[in-house]
Coordinates of C-alpha atoms and ligand atoms in Angstrom, one line a residue:
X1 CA 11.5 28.7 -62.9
X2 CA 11.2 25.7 -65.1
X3 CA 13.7 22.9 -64.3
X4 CA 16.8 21.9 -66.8
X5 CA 17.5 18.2 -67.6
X6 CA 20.4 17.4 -69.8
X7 CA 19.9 13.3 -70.3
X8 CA 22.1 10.9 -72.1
X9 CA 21.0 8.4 -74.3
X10 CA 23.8 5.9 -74.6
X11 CA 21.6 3.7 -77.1
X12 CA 22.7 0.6 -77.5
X13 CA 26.5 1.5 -76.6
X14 CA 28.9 0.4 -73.6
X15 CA 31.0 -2.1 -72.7
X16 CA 31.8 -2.8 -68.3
X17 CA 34.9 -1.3 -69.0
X18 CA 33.8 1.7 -71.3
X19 CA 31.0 2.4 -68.7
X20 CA 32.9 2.4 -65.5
X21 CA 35.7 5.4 -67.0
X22 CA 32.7 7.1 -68.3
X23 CA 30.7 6.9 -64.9
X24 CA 33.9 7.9 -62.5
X25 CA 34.6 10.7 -64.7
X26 CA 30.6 11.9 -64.4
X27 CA 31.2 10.9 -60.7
X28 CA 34.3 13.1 -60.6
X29 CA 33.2 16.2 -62.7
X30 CA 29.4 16.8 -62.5
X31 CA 29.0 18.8 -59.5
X32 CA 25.2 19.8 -58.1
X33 CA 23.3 23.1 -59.9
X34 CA 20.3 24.5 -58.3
X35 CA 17.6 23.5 -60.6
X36 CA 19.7 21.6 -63.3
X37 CA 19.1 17.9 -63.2
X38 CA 21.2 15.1 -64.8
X39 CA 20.7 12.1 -66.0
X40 CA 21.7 8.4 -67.9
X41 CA 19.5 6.4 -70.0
X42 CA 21.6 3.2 -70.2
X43 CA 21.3 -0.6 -71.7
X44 CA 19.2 -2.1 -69.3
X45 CA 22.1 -5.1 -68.7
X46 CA 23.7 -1.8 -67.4
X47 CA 21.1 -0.6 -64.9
X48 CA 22.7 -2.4 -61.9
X49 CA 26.4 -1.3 -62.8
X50 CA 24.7 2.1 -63.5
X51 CA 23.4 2.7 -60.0
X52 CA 26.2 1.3 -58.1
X53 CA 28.0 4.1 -59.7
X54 CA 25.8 7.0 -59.1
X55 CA 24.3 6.4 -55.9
X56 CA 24.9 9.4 -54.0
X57 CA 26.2 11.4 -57.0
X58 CA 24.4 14.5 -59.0
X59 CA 23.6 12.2 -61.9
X60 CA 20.0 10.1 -61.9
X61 CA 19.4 6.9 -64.0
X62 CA 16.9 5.8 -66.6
X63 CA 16.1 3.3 -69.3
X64 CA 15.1 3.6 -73.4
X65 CA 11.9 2.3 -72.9
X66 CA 9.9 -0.2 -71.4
X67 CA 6.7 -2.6 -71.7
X68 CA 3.1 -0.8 -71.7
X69 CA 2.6 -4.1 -69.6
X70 CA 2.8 -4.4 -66.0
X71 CA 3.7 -8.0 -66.0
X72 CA 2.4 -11.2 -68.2
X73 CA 3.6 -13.4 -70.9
X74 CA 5.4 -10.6 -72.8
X75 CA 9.4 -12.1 -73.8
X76 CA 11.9 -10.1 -74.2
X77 CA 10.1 -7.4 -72.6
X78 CA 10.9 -5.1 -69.5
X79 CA 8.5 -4.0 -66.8
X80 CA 8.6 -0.1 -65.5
X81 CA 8.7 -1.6 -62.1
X82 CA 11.8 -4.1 -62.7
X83 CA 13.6 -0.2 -64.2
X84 CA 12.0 0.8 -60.1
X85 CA 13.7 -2.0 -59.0
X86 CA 17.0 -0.4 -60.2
X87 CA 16.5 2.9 -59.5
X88 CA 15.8 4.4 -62.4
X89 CA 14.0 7.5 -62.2
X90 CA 13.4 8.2 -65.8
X91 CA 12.5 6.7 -68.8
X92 CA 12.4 7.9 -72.2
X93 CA 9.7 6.9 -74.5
X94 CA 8.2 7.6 -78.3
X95 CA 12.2 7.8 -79.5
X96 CA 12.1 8.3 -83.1
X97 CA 14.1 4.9 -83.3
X98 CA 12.2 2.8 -81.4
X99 CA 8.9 4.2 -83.7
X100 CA 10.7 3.8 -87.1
X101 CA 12.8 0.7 -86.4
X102 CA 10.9 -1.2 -83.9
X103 CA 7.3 -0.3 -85.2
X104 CA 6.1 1.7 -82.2
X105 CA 3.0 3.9 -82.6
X106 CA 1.5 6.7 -81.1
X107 CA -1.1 4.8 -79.1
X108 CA 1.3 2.6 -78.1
X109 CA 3.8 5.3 -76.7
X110 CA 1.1 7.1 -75.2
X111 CA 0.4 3.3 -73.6
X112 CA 4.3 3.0 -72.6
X113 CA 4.3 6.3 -70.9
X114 CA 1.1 5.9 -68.7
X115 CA 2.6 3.0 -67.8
X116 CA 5.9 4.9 -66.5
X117 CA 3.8 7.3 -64.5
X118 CA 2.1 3.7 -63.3
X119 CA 5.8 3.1 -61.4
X120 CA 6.5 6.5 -60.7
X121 CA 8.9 7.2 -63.7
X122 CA 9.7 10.5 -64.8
X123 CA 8.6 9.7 -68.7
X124 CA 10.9 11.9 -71.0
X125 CA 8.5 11.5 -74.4
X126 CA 9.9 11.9 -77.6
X127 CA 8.5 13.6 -80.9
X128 CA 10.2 14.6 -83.9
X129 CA 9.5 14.9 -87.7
X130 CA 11.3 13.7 -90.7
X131 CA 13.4 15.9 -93.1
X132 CA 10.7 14.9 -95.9
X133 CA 8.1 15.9 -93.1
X134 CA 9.5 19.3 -92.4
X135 CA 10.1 20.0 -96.2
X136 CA 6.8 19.3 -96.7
X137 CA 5.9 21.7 -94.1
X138 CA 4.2 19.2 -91.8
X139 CA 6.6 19.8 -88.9
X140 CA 3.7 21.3 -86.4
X141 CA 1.1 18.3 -87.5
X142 CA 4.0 15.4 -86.6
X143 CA 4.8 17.0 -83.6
X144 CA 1.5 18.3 -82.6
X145 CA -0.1 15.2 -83.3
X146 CA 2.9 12.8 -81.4
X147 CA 2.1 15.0 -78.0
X148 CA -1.6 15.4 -78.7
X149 CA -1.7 11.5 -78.6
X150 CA -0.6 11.0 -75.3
X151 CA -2.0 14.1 -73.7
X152 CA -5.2 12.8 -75.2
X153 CA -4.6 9.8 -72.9
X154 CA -2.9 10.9 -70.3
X155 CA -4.3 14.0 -69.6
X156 CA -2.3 17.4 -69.2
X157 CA -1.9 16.2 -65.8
X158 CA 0.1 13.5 -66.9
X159 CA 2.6 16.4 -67.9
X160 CA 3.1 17.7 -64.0
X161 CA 5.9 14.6 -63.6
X162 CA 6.9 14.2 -67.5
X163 CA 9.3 16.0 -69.9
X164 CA 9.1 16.4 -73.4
X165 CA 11.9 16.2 -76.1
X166 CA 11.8 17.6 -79.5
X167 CA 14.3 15.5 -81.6
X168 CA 14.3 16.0 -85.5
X169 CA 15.4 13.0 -87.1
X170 CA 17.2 14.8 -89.5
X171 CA 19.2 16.0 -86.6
X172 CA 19.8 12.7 -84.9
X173 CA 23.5 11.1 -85.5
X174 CA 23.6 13.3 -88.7
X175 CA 26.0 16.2 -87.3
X176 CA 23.3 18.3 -88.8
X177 CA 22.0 20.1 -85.6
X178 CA 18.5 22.3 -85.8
X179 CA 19.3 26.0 -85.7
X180 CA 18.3 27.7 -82.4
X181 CA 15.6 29.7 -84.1
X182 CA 14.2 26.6 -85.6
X183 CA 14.4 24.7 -81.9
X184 CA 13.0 28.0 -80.4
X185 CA 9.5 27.5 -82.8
X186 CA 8.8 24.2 -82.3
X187 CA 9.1 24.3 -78.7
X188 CA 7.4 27.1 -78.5
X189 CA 4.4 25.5 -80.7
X190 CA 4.5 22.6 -78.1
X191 CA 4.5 24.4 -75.3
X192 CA 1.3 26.2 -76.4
X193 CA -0.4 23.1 -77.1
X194 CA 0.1 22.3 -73.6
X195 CA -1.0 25.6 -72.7
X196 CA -4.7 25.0 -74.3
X197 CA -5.4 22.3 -71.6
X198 CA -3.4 24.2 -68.8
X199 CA -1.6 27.7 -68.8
X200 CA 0.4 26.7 -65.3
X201 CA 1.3 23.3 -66.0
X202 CA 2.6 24.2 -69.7
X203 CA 4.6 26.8 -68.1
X204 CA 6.4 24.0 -65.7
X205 CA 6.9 21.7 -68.2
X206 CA 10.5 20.7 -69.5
X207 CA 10.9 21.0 -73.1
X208 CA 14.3 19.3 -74.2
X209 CA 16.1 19.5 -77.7
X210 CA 17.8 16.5 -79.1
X211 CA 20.0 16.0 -82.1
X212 CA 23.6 16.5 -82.4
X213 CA 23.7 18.8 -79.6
X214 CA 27.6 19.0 -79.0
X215 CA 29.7 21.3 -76.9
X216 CA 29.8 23.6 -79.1
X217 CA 26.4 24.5 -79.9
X218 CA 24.9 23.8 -76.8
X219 CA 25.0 27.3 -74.9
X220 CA 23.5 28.4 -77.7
X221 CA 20.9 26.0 -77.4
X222 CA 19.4 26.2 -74.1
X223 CA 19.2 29.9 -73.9
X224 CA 16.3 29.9 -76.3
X225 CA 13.4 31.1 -74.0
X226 CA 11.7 27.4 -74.2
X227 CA 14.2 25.2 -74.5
X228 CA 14.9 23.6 -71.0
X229 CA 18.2 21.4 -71.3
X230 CA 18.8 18.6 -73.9
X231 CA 19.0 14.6 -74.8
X232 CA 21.9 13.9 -75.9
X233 CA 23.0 10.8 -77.9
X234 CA 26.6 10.8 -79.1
X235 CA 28.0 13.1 -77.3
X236 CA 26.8 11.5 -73.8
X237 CA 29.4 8.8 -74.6
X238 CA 32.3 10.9 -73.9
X239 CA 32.8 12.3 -70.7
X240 CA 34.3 15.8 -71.7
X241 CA 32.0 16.5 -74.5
X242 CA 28.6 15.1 -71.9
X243 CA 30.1 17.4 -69.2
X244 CA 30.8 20.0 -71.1
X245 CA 26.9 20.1 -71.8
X246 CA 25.8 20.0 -68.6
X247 CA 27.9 22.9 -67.8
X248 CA 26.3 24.5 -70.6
X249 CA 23.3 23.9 -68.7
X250 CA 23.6 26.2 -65.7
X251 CA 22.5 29.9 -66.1
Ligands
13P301 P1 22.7 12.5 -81.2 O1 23.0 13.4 -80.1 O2 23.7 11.4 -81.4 O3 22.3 13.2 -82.5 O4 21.4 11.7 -80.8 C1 20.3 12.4 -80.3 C2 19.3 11.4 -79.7 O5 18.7 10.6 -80.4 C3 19.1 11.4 -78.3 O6 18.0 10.7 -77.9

């Protein structure tokens, strides 16, 4: 059975203070599921803070993204193994923010998440089409083409320690989450794709859903047939709703 990751993506929130009632509420409430995983994808100022909290706890630790570099003359920029360093065992990469408002493009993210697998991250890649996209009816070529990018360079192999997200961007921070049925067909369209280069590995793969997924929708959510657990912005910031998910998680 394919395993469930529900991941937060705090974006660029948090605060010491904010972080330490979140974590010791996460700490308190999040207890182990057979083959449910957890995790936080934090600030990186936060990493440290992050795993002197969790150690020892249900609930891994990740990044938002990181250098395609190893090392070098690169400022500003943050190495997979400095996120190693801290114990982060996932990264996510491709997020439709860091494409539209920092420039990223497919190359690169196929780039950033060989370099991942380089350190022995868990890459969580990201793909997701626009509102004008999907009303165009281009959903399947964003999406298809996103993944096809890095399997292209990665191989399908690459996919064995990797999981995949389908986030809209119509459905990110808009309250405006996909339907299940909607969720259900793009994951399922990814999943195939996989399936092309390699029926087993497809079948192992995690396909997460992110976009406004709340406690109230998410049961609903991830007991579509492909979809495998969830990233989850907003709602990661506050301990009931975030636990609330993960609860949602277990079958
Ligand atoms: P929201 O859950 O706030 O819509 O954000 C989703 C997201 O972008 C997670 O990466």
């Amino acid at each position: 059975m394919r395993c469930r990751l529900v991941a937060g993506n705090w974006k660029m929130h948090g605060s010491l203070a904010a972080n330490q009632a979140l974590l010791a509420a996460l700490k308190a409430r999040l207890r182990q599921v057979e083959g449910v995983s957890y995790a936080v994808c934090v600030p990186f100022p936060y990493l440290n803070q992050v795993s002197a909290a969790l150690t020892g706890t249900p609930v891994a630790w990740g990044a938002q993204t990181l250098s395609e570099h190893d090392a070098g003359a690169y400022t500003g920029e943050v190495s997979g193994a400095m996120l190693r360093e801290f114990g982060c065992r996932y990264v996510i990469v491709g997020h439709s923010e860091r494409r539209s408002l920092f420039g990223e493009t497919d190359q690169q993210v196929a780039a950033k998440f060989m370099a991942a697998q380089r350190c022995g991250l868990v890459p969580i890649l990201c793909v997701g089409e626009t509102l004008e996209q999907r009303e165009r009816g281009d959903t399947q070529e964003v999406v298809g083409r996103q993944f096809e990018t890095v399997l292209n360079a990665a191989g399908i192999a690459g996919f064995v320690s990797a999981a995949l997200a389908y986030e809209p961007v119509w459905a990110i921070g808009t309250g405006k989450t996909a339907t299940p049925a909607q969720v259900q067909e793009v994951h399922a369209f990814l999943r195939a794709l996989a399936a092309k280069r390699d029926q087993g590995i497809a079948q192992e793969l995690s396909v997460l859903y992110g976009g406004s997924v709340k406690p109230g929708n998410a049961k609903e959510l991830f007991a579509m047939a492909d979809v495998d657990g969830g990233l989850i912005g907003g709602a990661s910031l506050v301990a009931d709703d975030f636990v609330a998910i993960c609860e949602a998680a277990s079958r």
